[in-house]
């Protein structure tokens, strides 16, 4: 039975219709982690997705970067990123034990660098802001940078170290979460959900990324990101995640233990997943400017994904207005991987106890105002006015 007035948080009880207690729409990291947490508490959980793990996580680099991702005017989001990143070591260990799968979690930290004097000036302004928030950012001279990573270009003018910014492999993460969910008793159904009304669960969690807009009416839009995967002849010649500015271009390089290096990413207000030669050129030029040896690596993959963006770049977490049995867990934009542990914990706790954690308060659907409709919209409406062409605003990176 569900309790609570319209708009109030739902409280879980066994589904009287003998269906699942919890239905999760979307089998990316967020949906699977919620399903795992709920199934581990003894709830009957079904996850719906025609292609688990094929969404934004398939393209994601897996940076767990609450420091490097702390941007001006996003204080509350930065707080949630920091909270979730702090949960990652225990989450990764618990998940590895539950699934028997290594997620590729690594904790060497991140080097943030500027290639030119202008790049360094821009970067230092951001680092000063991050330090002002009390985040651990340690400035480094060029010689200190190369002591940590000799593979960095000798032209690099300066940088900083963020020791709490770690990484994980999102593709391994999805595989581990899927195994853990099924071992805990959850069921995966490889089928799409077109209408939430078709589901009979006591609680429905919408973790469908960009697909949440058509299902719920929430203002979630696709933000295209192009990313490359390279292969070193052995282990990559650097250990840290490297994020930098190179002649005004922003880029990151994420090394894996198996020799893979992820280079990314564009951020474009577009709905297609076409890989363009211009984006590949820009990413490779910036990457080789910062770490010249990657020019000798094999290019093994170029792909594009769609991040679920929101008007304020923050996730949408909690009951839909007037629909307490439908919980949103979507709109994570470029933070879906790092926010996986805290999202799963907060949503699972809300389902079981009916009491929202104070951490949820800044991220409820209500904050988005009338745009956060309680009614679903059509896929065509979610794409925008008829005939409208997507704009190309390659504004940022992650």
PDB file of N, CA and C in Angstrom, residues 173-213:
ATOM      1  N   UNK A 173      31.062  -0.961 -14.835  1.00  0.00           N
ATOM      2  CA  UNK A 173      30.116  -0.619 -13.769  1.00  0.00           C
ATOM      3  C   UNK A 173      28.722  -1.152 -14.089  1.00  0.00           C
ATOM      4  N   UNK A 174      28.256  -0.951 -15.313  1.00  0.00           N
ATOM      5  CA  UNK A 174      26.934  -1.435 -15.704  1.00  0.00           C
ATOM      6  C   UNK A 174      26.869  -2.959 -15.600  1.00  0.00           C
ATOM      7  N   UNK A 175      27.911  -3.628 -16.066  1.00  0.00           N
ATOM      8  CA  UNK A 175      27.924  -5.094 -15.990  1.00  0.00           C
ATOM      9  C   UNK A 175      27.870  -5.571 -14.544  1.00  0.00           C
ATOM     10  N   UNK A 176      28.616  -4.901 -13.669  1.00  0.00           N
ATOM     11  CA  UNK A 176      28.628  -5.293 -12.256  1.00  0.00           C
ATOM     12  C   UNK A 176      27.269  -5.049 -11.610  1.00  0.00           C
ATOM     13  N   UNK A 177      26.661  -3.905 -11.912  1.00  0.00           N
ATOM     14  CA  UNK A 177      25.358  -3.594 -11.316  1.00  0.00           C
ATOM     15  C   UNK A 177      24.282  -4.556 -11.807  1.00  0.00           C
ATOM     16  N   UNK A 178      24.372  -4.927 -13.047  1.00  0.00           N
ATOM     17  CA  UNK A 178      23.378  -5.871 -13.580  1.00  0.00           C
ATOM     18  C   UNK A 178      23.487  -7.216 -12.861  1.00  0.00           C
ATOM     19  N   UNK A 179      24.712  -7.694 -12.699  1.00  0.00           N
ATOM     20  CA  UNK A 179      24.912  -8.966 -12.002  1.00  0.00           C
ATOM     21  C   UNK A 179      24.453  -8.875 -10.554  1.00  0.00           C
ATOM     22  N   UNK A 180      24.818  -7.769  -9.886  1.00  0.00           N
ATOM     23  CA  UNK A 180      24.447  -7.615  -8.473  1.00  0.00           C
ATOM     24  C   UNK A 180      22.935  -7.550  -8.309  1.00  0.00           C
ATOM     25  N   UNK A 181      22.268  -6.863  -9.234  1.00  0.00           N
ATOM     26  CA  UNK A 181      20.810  -6.747  -9.153  1.00  0.00           C
ATOM     27  C   UNK A 181      20.152  -8.116  -9.294  1.00  0.00           C
ATOM     28  N   UNK A 182      20.610  -8.879 -10.275  1.00  0.00           N
ATOM     29  CA  UNK A 182      20.009 -10.194 -10.497  1.00  0.00           C
ATOM     30  C   UNK A 182      20.332 -11.137  -9.340  1.00  0.00           C
ATOM     31  N   UNK A 183      21.548 -11.057  -8.791  1.00  0.00           N
ATOM     32  CA  UNK A 183      21.886 -11.922  -7.649  1.00  0.00           C
ATOM     33  C   UNK A 183      21.055 -11.566  -6.415  1.00  0.00           C
ATOM     34  N   UNK A 184      20.638 -10.288  -6.329  1.00  0.00           N
ATOM     35  CA  UNK A 184      19.814  -9.864  -5.190  1.00  0.00           C
ATOM     36  C   UNK A 184      18.345 -10.198  -5.384  1.00  0.00           C
ATOM     37  N   UNK A 185      18.003 -10.729  -6.558  1.00  0.00           N
ATOM     38  CA  UNK A 185      16.624 -11.126  -6.799  1.00  0.00           C
ATOM     39  C   UNK A 185      15.868 -10.252  -7.770  1.00  0.00           C
ATOM     40  N   UNK A 186      16.486  -9.201  -8.266  1.00  0.00           N
ATOM     41  CA  UNK A 186      15.833  -8.335  -9.251  1.00  0.00           C
ATOM     42  C   UNK A 186      15.718  -9.009 -10.607  1.00  0.00           C
ATOM     43  N   UNK A 187      14.753  -8.548 -11.388  1.00  0.00           N
ATOM     44  CA  UNK A 187      14.500  -9.114 -12.716  1.00  0.00           C
ATOM     45  C   UNK A 187      14.677  -8.029 -13.766  1.00  0.00           C
ATOM     46  N   UNK A 188      15.397  -8.347 -14.837  1.00  0.00           N
ATOM     47  CA  UNK A 188      15.549  -7.428 -15.956  1.00  0.00           C
ATOM     48  C   UNK A 188      14.659  -7.887 -17.107  1.00  0.00           C
ATOM     49  N   UNK A 189      13.843  -6.977 -17.597  1.00  0.00           N
ATOM     50  CA  UNK A 189      12.957  -7.259 -18.730  1.00  0.00           C
ATOM     51  C   UNK A 189      13.452  -6.453 -19.923  1.00  0.00           C
ATOM     52  N   UNK A 190      13.907  -7.121 -20.984  1.00  0.00           N
ATOM     53  CA  UNK A 190      14.455  -6.386 -22.136  1.00  0.00           C
ATOM     54  C   UNK A 190      13.372  -5.852 -23.051  1.00  0.00           C
ATOM     55  N   UNK A 191      12.601  -4.920 -22.536  1.00  0.00           N
ATOM     56  CA  UNK A 191      11.480  -4.364 -23.309  1.00  0.00           C
ATOM     57  C   UNK A 191      11.332  -2.889 -22.969  1.00  0.00           C
ATOM     58  N   UNK A 192      10.855  -2.094 -23.926  1.00  0.00           N
ATOM     59  CA  UNK A 192      10.657  -0.671 -23.642  1.00  0.00           C
ATOM     60  C   UNK A 192       9.367  -0.433 -22.866  1.00  0.00           C
ATOM     61  N   UNK A 193       9.297   0.721 -22.227  1.00  0.00           N
ATOM     62  CA  UNK A 193       8.068   1.175 -21.571  1.00  0.00           C
ATOM     63  C   UNK A 193       7.614   2.438 -22.292  1.00  0.00           C
ATOM     64  N   UNK A 194       6.419   2.390 -22.850  1.00  0.00           N
ATOM     65  CA  UNK A 194       5.900   3.547 -23.582  1.00  0.00           C
ATOM     66  C   UNK A 194       4.983   4.410 -22.731  1.00  0.00           C
ATOM     67  N   UNK A 195       4.321   3.784 -21.735  1.00  0.00           N
ATOM     68  CA  UNK A 195       3.423   4.535 -20.847  1.00  0.00           C
ATOM     69  C   UNK A 195       3.603   4.009 -19.425  1.00  0.00           C
ATOM     70  N   UNK A 196       3.771   4.914 -18.479  1.00  0.00           N
ATOM     71  CA  UNK A 196       3.919   4.485 -17.092  1.00  0.00           C
ATOM     72  C   UNK A 196       2.651   3.808 -16.602  1.00  0.00           C
ATOM     73  N   UNK A 197       1.504   4.169 -17.190  1.00  0.00           N
ATOM     74  CA  UNK A 197       0.227   3.576 -16.775  1.00  0.00           C
ATOM     75  C   UNK A 197       0.179   2.077 -17.050  1.00  0.00           C
ATOM     76  N   UNK A 198       1.070   1.586 -17.916  1.00  0.00           N
ATOM     77  CA  UNK A 198       1.083   0.157 -18.220  1.00  0.00           C
ATOM     78  C   UNK A 198       1.742  -0.669 -17.118  1.00  0.00           C
ATOM     79  N   UNK A 199       2.441  -0.005 -16.194  1.00  0.00           N
ATOM     80  CA  UNK A 199       3.167  -0.713 -15.137  1.00  0.00           C
ATOM     81  C   UNK A 199       2.269  -0.886 -13.913  1.00  0.00           C
ATOM     82  N   UNK A 200       2.405  -2.028 -13.249  1.00  0.00           N
ATOM     83  CA  UNK A 200       1.536  -2.330 -12.118  1.00  0.00           C
ATOM     84  C   UNK A 200       2.270  -2.325 -10.791  1.00  0.00           C
ATOM     85  N   UNK A 201       3.479  -1.834 -10.755  1.00  0.00           N
ATOM     86  CA  UNK A 201       4.256  -1.871  -9.521  1.00  0.00           C
ATOM     87  C   UNK A 201       3.712  -0.868  -8.501  1.00  0.00           C
ATOM     88  N   UNK A 202       4.038  -1.131  -7.230  1.00  0.00           N
ATOM     89  CA  UNK A 202       3.626  -0.195  -6.190  1.00  0.00           C
ATOM     90  C   UNK A 202       4.290   1.155  -6.352  1.00  0.00           C
ATOM     91  N   UNK A 203       5.559   1.141  -6.698  1.00  0.00           N
ATOM     92  CA  UNK A 203       6.346   2.360  -6.931  1.00  0.00           C
ATOM     93  C   UNK A 203       7.022   2.228  -8.292  1.00  0.00           C
ATOM     94  N   UNK A 204       6.999   3.294  -9.067  1.00  0.00           N
ATOM     95  CA  UNK A 204       7.719   3.323 -10.333  1.00  0.00           C
ATOM     96  C   UNK A 204       8.824   4.368 -10.249  1.00  0.00           C
ATOM     97  N   UNK A 205      10.022   3.973 -10.622  1.00  0.00           N
ATOM     98  CA  UNK A 205      11.165   4.888 -10.656  1.00  0.00           C
ATOM     99  C   UNK A 205      11.527   5.124 -12.120  1.00  0.00           C
ATOM    100  N   UNK A 206      11.525   6.378 -12.544  1.00  0.00           N
ATOM    101  CA  UNK A 206      11.878   6.722 -13.920  1.00  0.00           C
ATOM    102  C   UNK A 206      13.344   7.154 -13.944  1.00  0.00           C
ATOM    103  N   UNK A 207      14.180   6.257 -14.440  1.00  0.00           N
ATOM    104  CA  UNK A 207      15.617   6.512 -14.560  1.00  0.00           C
ATOM    105  C   UNK A 207      16.011   6.301 -16.019  1.00  0.00           C
ATOM    106  N   UNK A 208      15.226   6.909 -16.890  1.00  0.00           N
ATOM    107  CA  UNK A 208      15.328   6.637 -18.322  1.00  0.00           C
ATOM    108  C   UNK A 208      16.152   7.672 -19.076  1.00  0.00           C
ATOM    109  N   UNK A 209      16.938   8.482 -18.361  1.00  0.00           N
ATOM    110  CA  UNK A 209      17.768   9.464 -19.048  1.00  0.00           C
ATOM    111  C   UNK A 209      16.931  10.405 -19.882  1.00  0.00           C
ATOM    112  N   UNK A 210      17.337  10.605 -21.140  1.00  0.00           N
ATOM    113  CA  UNK A 210      16.606  11.519 -22.025  1.00  0.00           C
ATOM    114  C   UNK A 210      15.169  11.050 -22.257  1.00  0.00           C
ATOM    115  N   UNK A 211      14.921   9.749 -22.137  1.00  0.00           N
ATOM    116  CA  UNK A 211      13.575   9.221 -22.335  1.00  0.00           C
ATOM    117  C   UNK A 211      12.600   9.629 -21.250  1.00  0.00           C
ATOM    118  N   UNK A 212      13.094  10.194 -20.157  1.00  0.00           N
ATOM    119  CA  UNK A 212      12.202  10.610 -19.070  1.00  0.00           C
ATOM    120  C   UNK A 212      11.270  11.735 -19.507  1.00  0.00           C
ATOM    121  N   UNK A 213      11.680  12.540 -20.465  1.00  0.00           N
ATOM    122  CA  UNK A 213      10.845  13.657 -20.902  1.00  0.00           C
ATOM    123  C   UNK A 213       9.527  13.158 -21.472  1.00  0.00           C
TER     124      UNK A 213
END
